[in-house]
């Protein structure tokens, strides 16, 4: 590192960027707390999956429902949003070469978020908030729970405001030219969705807090459900935008991916800003308080604009990787670029597995479940957690893990510990998650309910028989959950060892393999000297419909085929409801 | 603090679409507005105008 240790700015010897130490410390603090929340969340996850696996059925009912709330808050709120705060600080300051807006206020906001999350943890673990993640009235938690969520949301909202203020500083001080870089544009999209989400969070939790201390009557349950889902589901759309931004970043770092068309990718992000939050209405498709027009407009017409955006990114990210690899000289056949990719780089493998599982499993099931008619056969079954574990966990969390393998050397300036384990961790985690998701999805297809402690209904006065195949699917889910737990735990071990006890990394030498440093940093992917000629040849109209990225085109065709088959199968299943004769 | 570079008078004008896409606060207002009207506002109106259920 070439800068003096006490200077407020250092120059990164890999990227050459000016890094403000105050922002860097905020990135580190948020990332560390995110990993701690992940640890709490995955411990709860293991206990939950061993309870839903009916043959094991580990926890008693009270602890099952308690840990379901703990798992939801830690994974979907604390882990994800603390990490996103790190992404916002990183994107606004490091990627834009800008000084952070009011870094001391950043520490106050971080403290408020931390205090809020500790209050929620205390309320949940002590049994004062056994109201699940959704806390629907008339279930009532201790006021500390609601106050904790409010404090956390206020802190996060203020950090988001600081992100916007840093963008203004960067523009005024001209730390970048032209439009925002695409990765920062994605982070900006996440920040806007965060504001939408947190405003609805305030509308949800302030009344419930006032109710919990006896100042007002119980909020209307239907209004609460609508406002809560504008928080609960939109929070996951912050993840989607941040995840896609990370996809673009990891693609460039690991294989020299190019942006095929800035206008198209930015349009897709704008579609997210305008339409993705409405997907919250999925959760209300069987609620009696809304008419079909509201449901269909929100979940179909408008939300499909956001689906279109995801499909655009789902094409441009791999196609950008393919074109980048071809420009580097990997031009053999349809998939030579993929075969020669750095599969041992955990940043790259995380990226590819995140794209594939998010798109093929999460995307296809999400659109299918969001169709009002089909939703009636899937609502509140295990198909729903099957869907969102493939998006939020296999997609977002895995992308965040991949980014961490690059942040450790770049920001923490440490070698990645347990390097051999790190190289297989993405495969272990995503393989386990895929089994878990398939088990949940198929068990749900046979009617197994979500959020249910005991599907054998052992003391109920009536029988609820399930197809015996359900036991196999729940076993698959359980085995997958254990594998995914080991993958998640490996990631935490690697991150904690690297950050707190890791070997300092004084300098990254280019062109030399370094233990514990991803290949994208030691051997930055550089396009061939004749890249312009190669690019022109690849875009020659004579190549026909295959264009410059034929391999991606084939993958997209496979994706669309899978989509059609799954969608058709669900309509077919739905038609059985009216089968006569 | 870096000194701002002088604006180049010969620079090509930025297209309208790009200026709109670059306007972070306009996008924030639009995103918030669409959600508040189509999801939240319309949804509240649906709930508030729901006819009173009658007891059997």
XYZ file of C-alpha atoms in Angstrom:
637
model
C 0.000 0.000 0.000
C 1.536 3.197 -1.114
C -0.185 5.762 1.094
C 0.868 6.856 4.542
C -1.062 4.975 7.222
C -2.443 8.115 8.852
C -3.628 9.701 5.620
C -7.422 9.820 5.230
C -6.960 8.389 1.740
C -4.970 5.451 0.412
C -4.358 4.358 -3.149
C -5.336 0.789 -3.974
C -2.397 -0.947 -5.648
C -4.693 -3.222 -7.668
C -7.262 -0.804 -8.993
C -5.395 2.465 -8.544
C -8.444 3.985 -6.899
C -8.406 6.492 -4.054
C -9.958 4.794 -1.064
C -11.179 6.923 1.832
C -10.303 5.178 5.042
C -13.419 6.443 6.832
C -15.650 4.835 4.194
C -13.497 1.723 4.155
C -13.994 1.313 7.910
C -17.763 1.610 7.426
C -17.645 -1.069 4.720
C -15.744 -3.335 7.098
C -18.034 -2.758 10.096
C -21.222 -3.368 8.115
C -19.789 -6.477 6.453
C -18.641 -7.950 9.779
C -22.051 -7.461 11.430
C -23.707 -8.929 8.332
C -21.627 -12.096 8.734
C -22.510 -12.339 12.441
C -26.211 -12.074 11.546
C -25.656 -14.763 8.919
C -24.186 -17.036 11.600
C -27.229 -16.589 13.846
C -29.505 -17.123 10.862
C -27.890 -20.350 9.677
C -27.830 -21.889 13.150
C -31.570 -21.253 13.328
C -31.891 -22.597 9.774
C -30.282 -25.917 10.662
C -32.580 -26.400 13.645
C -35.621 -25.480 11.565
C -34.810 -27.788 8.687
C -34.238 -30.645 11.140
C -37.706 -29.952 12.512
C -39.488 -29.737 9.166
C -37.799 -32.998 8.175
C -40.625 -34.991 9.652
C -38.504 -38.083 10.372
C -36.267 -35.998 12.687
C -38.734 -33.386 13.988
C -36.183 -31.883 16.364
C -37.640 -28.826 18.070
C -40.727 -28.460 20.257
C -43.389 -26.174 18.761
C -42.559 -23.072 20.791
C -38.936 -23.088 19.749
C -39.802 -23.946 16.163
C -41.966 -20.855 15.766
C -39.557 -18.701 17.803
C -36.587 -19.667 15.644
C -38.628 -19.210 12.489
C -38.896 -15.529 13.453
C -35.208 -15.358 14.410
C -34.217 -16.975 11.095
C -36.376 -14.581 9.067
C -35.153 -11.409 10.749
C -31.476 -12.379 10.703
C -31.353 -13.661 7.146
C -33.817 -11.443 5.338
C -33.260 -8.206 7.224
C -30.034 -8.019 9.241
C -27.585 -10.046 7.105
C -28.843 -8.729 3.817
C -29.310 -5.068 4.756
C -26.051 -4.717 6.699
C -24.271 -6.178 3.686
C -26.155 -3.827 1.388
C -25.060 -0.882 3.498
C -21.490 -2.090 2.919
C -22.239 -2.281 -0.816
C -23.628 1.277 -0.810
C -20.558 2.695 0.955
C -18.264 0.715 -1.353
C -20.067 1.703 -4.550
C -20.437 5.385 -3.711
C -16.900 5.968 -2.470
C -14.540 3.353 -3.904
C -16.107 2.894 -7.331
C -16.738 6.621 -7.762
C -13.460 7.766 -6.194
C -15.566 10.062 -4.035
C -15.271 11.200 -0.444
C -18.076 9.892 1.784
C -20.802 12.270 2.915
C -20.661 12.793 6.700
C -18.802 9.611 7.672
C -19.267 10.331 11.389
C -23.017 10.321 10.857
C -22.425 7.002 9.114
C -21.114 5.612 12.391
C -24.121 6.999 14.278
C -26.430 5.336 11.768
C -24.484 2.094 11.971
C -24.830 2.241 15.785
C -28.577 2.859 15.528
C -28.971 -0.120 13.183
C -26.885 -2.298 15.486
C -28.853 -1.215 18.560
C -32.129 -1.885 16.750
C -31.025 -5.338 15.670
C -29.850 -6.219 19.202
C -33.218 -5.128 20.595
C -34.992 -7.388 18.104
C -32.666 -10.283 18.942
C -33.329 -9.847 22.663
C -37.086 -9.736 22.167
C -37.092 -12.797 19.918
C -34.675 -15.024 21.825
C -36.341 -14.228 25.163
C -39.733 -15.276 23.834
C -41.190 -11.765 23.907
C -41.712 -11.659 20.151
C -43.098 -15.040 19.091
C -44.930 -13.381 16.224
C -42.942 -14.818 13.307
C -41.177 -12.654 10.745
C -44.439 -11.121 9.583
C -45.842 -10.198 13.038
C -49.403 -10.027 11.739
C -51.886 -8.519 14.220
C -53.541 -9.698 16.393
C -50.230 -11.387 17.312
C -48.547 -8.826 19.526
C -44.867 -8.623 20.468
C -43.075 -6.719 23.211
C -42.696 -2.985 22.310
C -38.912 -3.429 22.236
C -39.301 -5.635 19.152
C -41.176 -2.996 17.166
C -38.927 -0.197 18.417
C -35.876 -2.231 17.430
C -37.174 -2.692 13.892
C -37.993 1.031 13.666
C -34.503 2.019 14.838
C -32.903 -0.406 12.394
C -35.016 0.969 9.534
C -34.280 4.601 10.448
C -30.537 3.886 10.528
C -30.696 2.128 7.166
C -32.775 4.933 5.643
C -30.250 7.537 6.807
C -27.356 5.531 5.337
C -29.293 5.439 2.067
C -29.609 9.242 2.257
C -25.846 9.422 2.810
C -25.386 7.304 -0.308
C -27.421 9.787 -2.342
C -25.473 12.676 -0.777
C -22.203 10.977 -1.770
C -23.484 10.675 -5.343
C -24.138 14.436 -5.316
C -20.622 15.091 -3.980
C -19.112 12.838 -6.651
C -20.990 14.643 -9.407
C -20.143 18.111 -8.095
C -16.492 17.255 -7.639
C -16.419 15.409 -10.961
C -14.829 12.275 -9.627
C -16.294 10.438 -12.618
C -17.167 11.372 -16.173
C -20.500 10.952 -17.928
C -23.128 8.720 -16.349
C -22.693 6.671 -13.193
C -20.786 3.415 -13.818
C -23.221 0.527 -14.291
C -22.349 -1.184 -10.993
C -22.996 2.043 -9.096
C -26.200 2.479 -11.097
C -27.311 -0.920 -9.801
C -26.440 0.115 -6.252
C -28.397 3.342 -6.805
C -31.369 1.233 -7.926
C -31.067 -0.808 -4.725
C -30.953 2.406 -2.695
C -34.137 3.760 -4.316
C -35.969 0.502 -3.691
C -34.657 0.652 -0.120
C -36.327 4.041 0.359
C -39.637 2.690 -0.987
C -39.286 -0.305 1.312
C -38.350 1.611 4.437
C -41.126 4.188 4.019
C -43.609 1.311 3.981
C -41.750 -0.176 6.946
C -42.421 3.021 8.887
C -46.110 2.870 7.916
C -46.174 -0.706 9.221
C -44.180 -0.642 12.417
C -44.952 2.791 13.892
C -48.677 1.980 14.318
C -47.908 -1.511 15.669
C -45.419 -0.030 18.137
C -48.032 2.483 19.319
C -50.516 -0.391 19.606
C -48.044 -2.455 21.628
C -47.702 0.318 24.226
C -51.457 0.799 24.379
C -51.731 4.204 22.715
C -53.921 3.175 19.785
C -56.276 0.345 18.876
C -55.062 -2.686 16.929
C -54.243 -1.782 13.309
C -56.608 -3.217 10.708
C -55.154 -6.660 9.846
C -55.825 -6.303 6.120
C -54.203 -2.866 5.922
C -51.300 -4.180 7.991
C -50.807 -7.152 5.674
C -50.714 -4.924 2.619
C -48.261 -2.442 4.141
C -46.132 -5.169 5.695
C -45.637 -6.936 2.386
C -44.636 -3.656 0.753
C -41.807 -3.863 3.281
C -41.277 -7.625 3.446
C -41.163 -8.387 -0.251
C -39.649 -5.099 -1.434
C -36.784 -5.672 1.007
C -35.912 -8.684 -1.133
C -36.019 -6.525 -4.260
C -33.268 -4.367 -2.753
C -31.335 -7.613 -2.729
C -32.122 -8.335 -6.350
C -30.830 -4.956 -7.521
C -27.710 -5.205 -5.337
C -27.146 -8.784 -6.498
C -27.358 -7.841 -10.179
C -24.923 -4.974 -9.576
C -22.549 -7.497 -7.989
C -23.024 -9.835 -10.965
C -21.784 -7.110 -13.302
C -18.884 -6.333 -10.951
C -17.801 -9.964 -10.504
C -18.122 -10.601 -14.242
C -15.716 -7.760 -14.975
C -13.285 -8.735 -12.197
C -13.170 -12.461 -12.873
C -13.370 -12.891 -16.649
C -13.243 -9.381 -18.080
C -16.959 -9.307 -18.894
C -18.095 -6.357 -20.967
C -21.395 -4.516 -20.847
C -23.147 -5.437 -24.077
C -25.314 -2.354 -24.168
C -25.318 0.282 -21.436
C -28.703 1.613 -22.509
C -30.370 -1.791 -22.287
C -28.870 -2.664 -18.886
C -29.761 0.753 -17.436
C -33.300 0.500 -18.838
C -33.623 -2.813 -17.014
C -32.561 -1.168 -13.745
C -35.102 1.632 -14.319
C -37.805 -1.003 -14.838
C -36.842 -2.378 -11.408
C -37.201 1.078 -9.860
C -40.646 1.610 -11.356
C -42.243 -1.789 -11.072
C -40.470 -4.383 -8.956
C -41.871 -3.361 -5.573
C -45.388 -4.239 -6.713
C -44.464 -7.899 -6.669
C -45.377 -7.609 -2.984
C -48.956 -8.264 -4.059
C -48.058 -11.938 -4.643
C -48.486 -12.492 -0.958
C -52.015 -11.084 -1.001
C -53.395 -13.040 -3.925
C -55.823 -15.011 -1.752
C -56.677 -12.103 0.568
C -60.377 -11.263 0.362
C -59.889 -7.511 0.803
C -58.646 -6.829 -2.719
C -60.422 -7.171 -6.039
C -58.994 -9.032 -9.030
C -58.101 -5.807 -10.867
C -55.711 -4.673 -8.111
C -54.224 -8.139 -7.835
C -53.722 -8.699 -11.531
C -52.407 -5.214 -12.319
C -49.876 -5.426 -9.504
C -48.749 -9.004 -9.953
C -49.094 -9.401 -13.685
C -49.145 -6.352 -15.944
C -46.774 -4.146 -13.973
C -44.688 -6.798 -12.284
C -43.963 -8.432 -15.622
C -42.048 -5.258 -16.471
C -39.706 -6.171 -13.613
C -39.602 -9.785 -14.808
C -38.601 -8.455 -18.216
C -35.806 -6.539 -16.496
C -34.558 -9.692 -14.773
C -34.606 -11.558 -18.064
C -32.608 -8.735 -19.658
C -29.972 -8.992 -16.916
C -30.179 -12.785 -17.122
C -29.074 -12.450 -20.748
C -26.686 -9.502 -20.590
C -24.630 -10.788 -17.645
C -23.669 -14.185 -19.165
C -23.502 -12.706 -22.648
C -21.135 -10.007 -21.355
C -19.009 -12.753 -19.818
C -19.014 -14.717 -23.077
C -18.072 -11.695 -25.148
C -15.376 -10.749 -22.635
C -13.896 -14.241 -22.814
C -14.066 -14.302 -26.623
C -12.296 -10.940 -26.732
C -9.585 -12.510 -24.587
C -9.114 -15.218 -27.184
C -11.300 -18.048 -25.872
C -13.234 -18.598 -29.060
C -13.549 -22.404 -29.348
C -17.030 -23.556 -30.287
C -20.199 -22.670 -28.460
C -18.969 -23.152 -24.909
C -15.182 -22.957 -25.101
C -15.363 -19.661 -23.208
C -17.252 -21.400 -20.409
C -14.962 -24.443 -20.275
C -11.866 -22.265 -20.013
C -13.357 -20.007 -17.341
C -11.684 -19.823 -13.899
C -13.930 -22.303 -12.098
C -11.504 -22.461 -9.169
C -11.962 -18.760 -8.462
C -14.709 -18.603 -5.801
C -15.751 -15.191 -7.095
C -16.446 -16.654 -10.521
C -18.111 -19.869 -9.356
C -20.323 -17.882 -6.966
C -21.337 -15.617 -9.821
C -22.244 -18.418 -12.217
C -24.072 -20.515 -9.619
C -25.927 -17.443 -8.390
C -27.078 -16.571 -11.931
C -28.085 -20.139 -12.758
C -30.008 -20.962 -9.573
C -31.567 -17.512 -9.335
C -32.701 -17.616 -12.956
C -33.586 -21.236 -13.579
C -35.155 -21.993 -10.206
C -36.011 -18.702 -8.530
C -37.096 -16.826 -11.628
C -39.222 -19.554 -13.164
C -40.961 -20.505 -9.909
C -41.445 -16.833 -8.980
C -43.274 -15.900 -12.147
C -45.352 -19.074 -11.986
C -46.341 -18.586 -8.352
C -47.118 -14.931 -9.016
C -49.801 -15.849 -11.528
C -53.104 -15.314 -9.750
C -54.778 -18.473 -11.017
C -51.827 -20.786 -10.290
C -51.231 -19.177 -6.919
C -54.380 -20.797 -5.585
C -52.707 -24.243 -5.708
C -49.430 -23.006 -4.238
C -50.301 -20.335 -1.712
C -48.880 -20.964 1.775
C -47.371 -24.271 0.701
C -43.660 -25.081 0.915
C -43.363 -24.054 -2.709
C -43.160 -20.459 -1.496
C -40.074 -20.877 0.741
C -38.725 -23.145 -2.019
C -38.948 -20.168 -4.371
C -37.448 -17.517 -2.139
C -34.621 -19.695 -0.876
C -33.529 -19.989 -4.499
C -33.627 -16.227 -4.997
C -32.562 -14.695 -1.701
C -30.171 -17.418 -0.597
C -28.871 -19.196 -3.683
C -28.984 -15.942 -5.648
C -28.301 -12.988 -3.397
C -26.399 -14.550 -0.507
C -24.157 -16.485 -2.877
C -23.418 -13.343 -4.906
C -22.570 -11.532 -1.671
C -20.256 -14.414 -0.713
C -18.536 -14.196 -4.098
C -18.059 -10.451 -3.637
C -16.605 -11.073 -0.169
C -13.802 -13.188 -1.646
C -12.724 -10.069 -3.545
C -13.427 -7.605 -0.729
C -11.183 -9.519 1.693
C -7.962 -8.762 -0.245
C -9.119 -5.408 -1.658
C -10.758 -3.774 1.371
C -9.631 -5.797 4.389
C -6.216 -6.381 2.794
C -6.061 -9.935 4.032
C -5.465 -13.204 2.250
C -8.566 -15.380 2.036
C -8.078 -17.969 4.791
C -8.669 -21.688 4.219
C -8.142 -21.049 0.512
C -8.771 -24.640 -0.608
C -12.053 -24.654 1.287
C -12.928 -21.260 -0.204
C -12.528 -22.670 -3.720
C -15.172 -25.357 -3.116
C -17.425 -23.412 -0.733
C -19.700 -21.941 -3.465
C -20.318 -25.438 -4.865
C -21.040 -26.875 -1.427
C -23.407 -24.066 -0.501
C -25.290 -23.874 -3.793
C -25.485 -27.679 -4.143
C -27.030 -27.951 -0.691
C -29.391 -25.082 -1.359
C -30.476 -26.617 -4.654
C -31.398 -29.874 -2.890
C -33.207 -27.936 -0.159
C -35.118 -25.862 -2.691
C -36.121 -28.858 -4.810
C -37.227 -30.753 -1.698
C -39.326 -27.813 -0.525
C -40.791 -27.159 -3.960
C -41.856 -30.731 -4.617
C -43.146 -31.246 -1.059
C -45.145 -28.048 -1.514
C -46.488 -29.334 -4.809
C -47.976 -32.220 -2.825
C -49.664 -29.743 -0.504
C -47.220 -29.609 2.422
C -47.873 -26.272 4.154
C -45.201 -23.741 4.966
C -44.618 -22.492 8.537
C -46.114 -25.612 10.058
C -44.510 -27.440 12.949
C -46.085 -30.857 12.482
C -47.625 -31.941 9.193
C -48.555 -35.303 10.673
C -51.207 -33.458 12.720
C -50.584 -36.120 15.353
C -53.130 -34.908 17.906
C -55.710 -33.507 15.523
C -59.228 -34.927 15.547
C -59.072 -35.555 11.799
C -56.624 -37.160 9.364
C -54.635 -35.072 6.901
C -52.994 -37.695 4.729
C -50.161 -36.712 2.423
C -48.764 -38.692 -0.458
C -45.931 -40.911 0.893
C -43.580 -39.279 -1.619
C -43.663 -36.241 0.650
C -41.362 -38.011 3.123
C -38.725 -38.409 0.430
C -38.930 -34.758 -0.547
C -38.673 -33.641 3.075
C -35.630 -35.894 3.489
C -34.056 -34.330 0.383
C -34.802 -30.926 1.894
C -33.214 -31.965 5.196
C -30.054 -33.383 3.609
C -29.763 -30.341 1.367
C -30.220 -28.092 4.376
C -27.383 -29.799 6.249
C -25.058 -29.496 3.232
C -26.017 -25.844 2.755
C -25.457 -25.233 6.474
C -21.937 -26.655 6.142
C -21.373 -24.434 3.100
C -22.637 -21.368 4.961
C -20.596 -22.209 8.040
C -17.497 -22.653 5.862
C -18.037 -19.174 4.457
C -18.348 -17.689 7.953
C -15.198 -19.504 9.117
C -13.298 -18.235 6.104
C -14.549 -14.666 6.547
C -13.953 -14.513 10.313
C -10.501 -16.126 10.126
C -9.479 -13.857 7.252
C -10.705 -10.626 8.861
C -9.632 -11.138 12.467
C -6.755 -13.588 12.288
C -5.848 -13.546 8.605
C -2.462 -13.042 7.052
C -2.004 -9.387 6.037
C -1.600 -8.846 2.335
C 0.964 -6.104 1.789
C 0.847 -6.038 -1.974
C -0.741 -7.975 -4.809
C 1.789 -8.961 -7.423
C 0.312 -9.195 -10.876
C 1.016 -12.262 -12.960
C 2.008 -14.412 -9.976
C -0.302 -16.969 -8.364
C -0.810 -15.990 -4.714
C -2.274 -18.285 -2.112
C -5.486 -16.801 -0.755
C -5.917 -14.226 -3.506
C -8.538 -14.742 -6.246
C -7.130 -15.115 -9.726
C -9.026 -12.071 -10.968
C -6.730 -9.918 -8.801
C -3.406 -11.609 -9.540
C -4.171 -12.090 -13.233
C -6.644 -9.318 -14.113
C -8.532 -10.415 -17.219
C -7.190 -8.351 -20.092
C -8.629 -8.368 -23.583
C -6.382 -9.348 -26.483
C -4.456 -6.502 -28.132
C -6.571 -6.938 -31.262
C -9.817 -6.801 -29.272
C -11.347 -4.187 -31.581
C -10.827 -6.366 -34.660
C -12.117 -9.418 -32.796
C -15.151 -7.446 -31.646
C -15.897 -6.286 -35.184
C -15.580 -9.860 -36.475
C -17.851 -11.204 -33.741
C -20.504 -8.616 -34.618
C -20.303 -9.293 -38.338
C -23.883 -9.594 -39.693
C -22.735 -12.670 -41.598
C -22.737 -14.577 -38.276
C -26.530 -14.495 -38.478
C -28.877 -14.934 -35.542
C -26.154 -16.495 -33.367
C -24.437 -13.108 -33.192
C -21.445 -12.420 -30.990
C -22.591 -14.604 -28.097
C -23.966 -17.872 -29.524
C -23.310 -19.887 -26.349
C -25.466 -17.585 -24.249
C -28.171 -17.722 -26.880
C -28.316 -21.513 -26.495
C -28.433 -21.202 -22.696
C -31.265 -18.680 -22.976
C -33.179 -21.068 -25.257
C -32.789 -23.841 -22.647
C -34.012 -21.438 -19.985
C -37.081 -20.447 -21.991
C -37.875 -24.086 -22.699
C -37.675 -24.931 -18.993
C -39.890 -21.927 -18.269
C -42.526 -23.058 -20.787
C -42.539 -26.645 -19.483
C -42.879 -25.590 -15.822
C -45.531 -22.987 -16.581
C -47.525 -25.442 -18.693
C -47.253 -28.169 -16.043
C -48.698 -25.815 -13.446
C -51.650 -24.831 -15.607
C -52.213 -28.528 -16.218
C -52.184 -29.183 -12.464
C -54.580 -26.301 -11.957
C -56.938 -27.720 -14.552
C -57.285 -30.872 -12.430
C -59.199 -28.792 -9.880
C -62.090 -28.682 -12.312
C -61.659 -32.161 -13.707
C -64.991 -33.831 -14.258
C -65.490 -37.511 -14.782
C -10.816 18.059 -2.707
C -10.317 17.739 -6.478
C -10.859 20.926 -8.435
C -13.755 20.661 -10.888
C -12.633 20.636 -14.502
C -13.951 23.458 -16.687
C -16.955 22.496 -18.803
C -16.051 21.808 -22.422
C -18.173 24.177 -24.588
C -17.732 21.910 -27.630
C -18.976 18.779 -25.884
C -21.939 17.038 -27.520
C -25.246 17.579 -25.699
C -26.314 14.644 -23.533
C -29.436 12.928 -24.991
C -32.705 13.479 -23.119
C -33.101 9.794 -22.262
C -29.659 9.662 -20.724
C -30.330 12.820 -18.713
C -33.550 11.295 -17.397
C -31.813 8.035 -16.503
C -29.024 9.987 -14.791
C -31.449 11.976 -12.655
C -31.353 9.956 -9.443
C -33.920 12.031 -7.605
C -36.381 11.969 -10.496
C -36.109 8.164 -10.535
C -36.599 8.093 -6.765
C -39.734 10.236 -7.067
C -41.111 8.132 -9.926
C -40.412 4.834 -8.171
C -41.998 6.021 -4.965
C -44.935 7.604 -6.816
C -45.809 4.524 -8.878
C -45.695 2.272 -5.805
C -47.694 4.661 -3.615
C -50.411 5.098 -6.253
C -50.754 1.647 -7.816
C -50.024 -0.615 -4.844
C -50.543 1.319 -1.622
C -53.110 3.979 -2.535
C -55.257 1.748 -4.705
C -54.967 -1.066 -2.159
C -56.085 1.184 0.693
C -58.989 2.396 -1.400
C -59.994 -1.216 -2.091
C -59.958 -2.047 1.631
C -61.741 1.104 2.735
C -64.536 0.703 0.180
C -65.078 -2.971 1.009
C -68.775 -3.488 1.767
C -69.598 -4.390 5.343
C -70.054 -8.134 5.751
C -73.447 -9.261 7.012
C -73.815 -11.869 9.721
C -75.662 -15.045 8.697
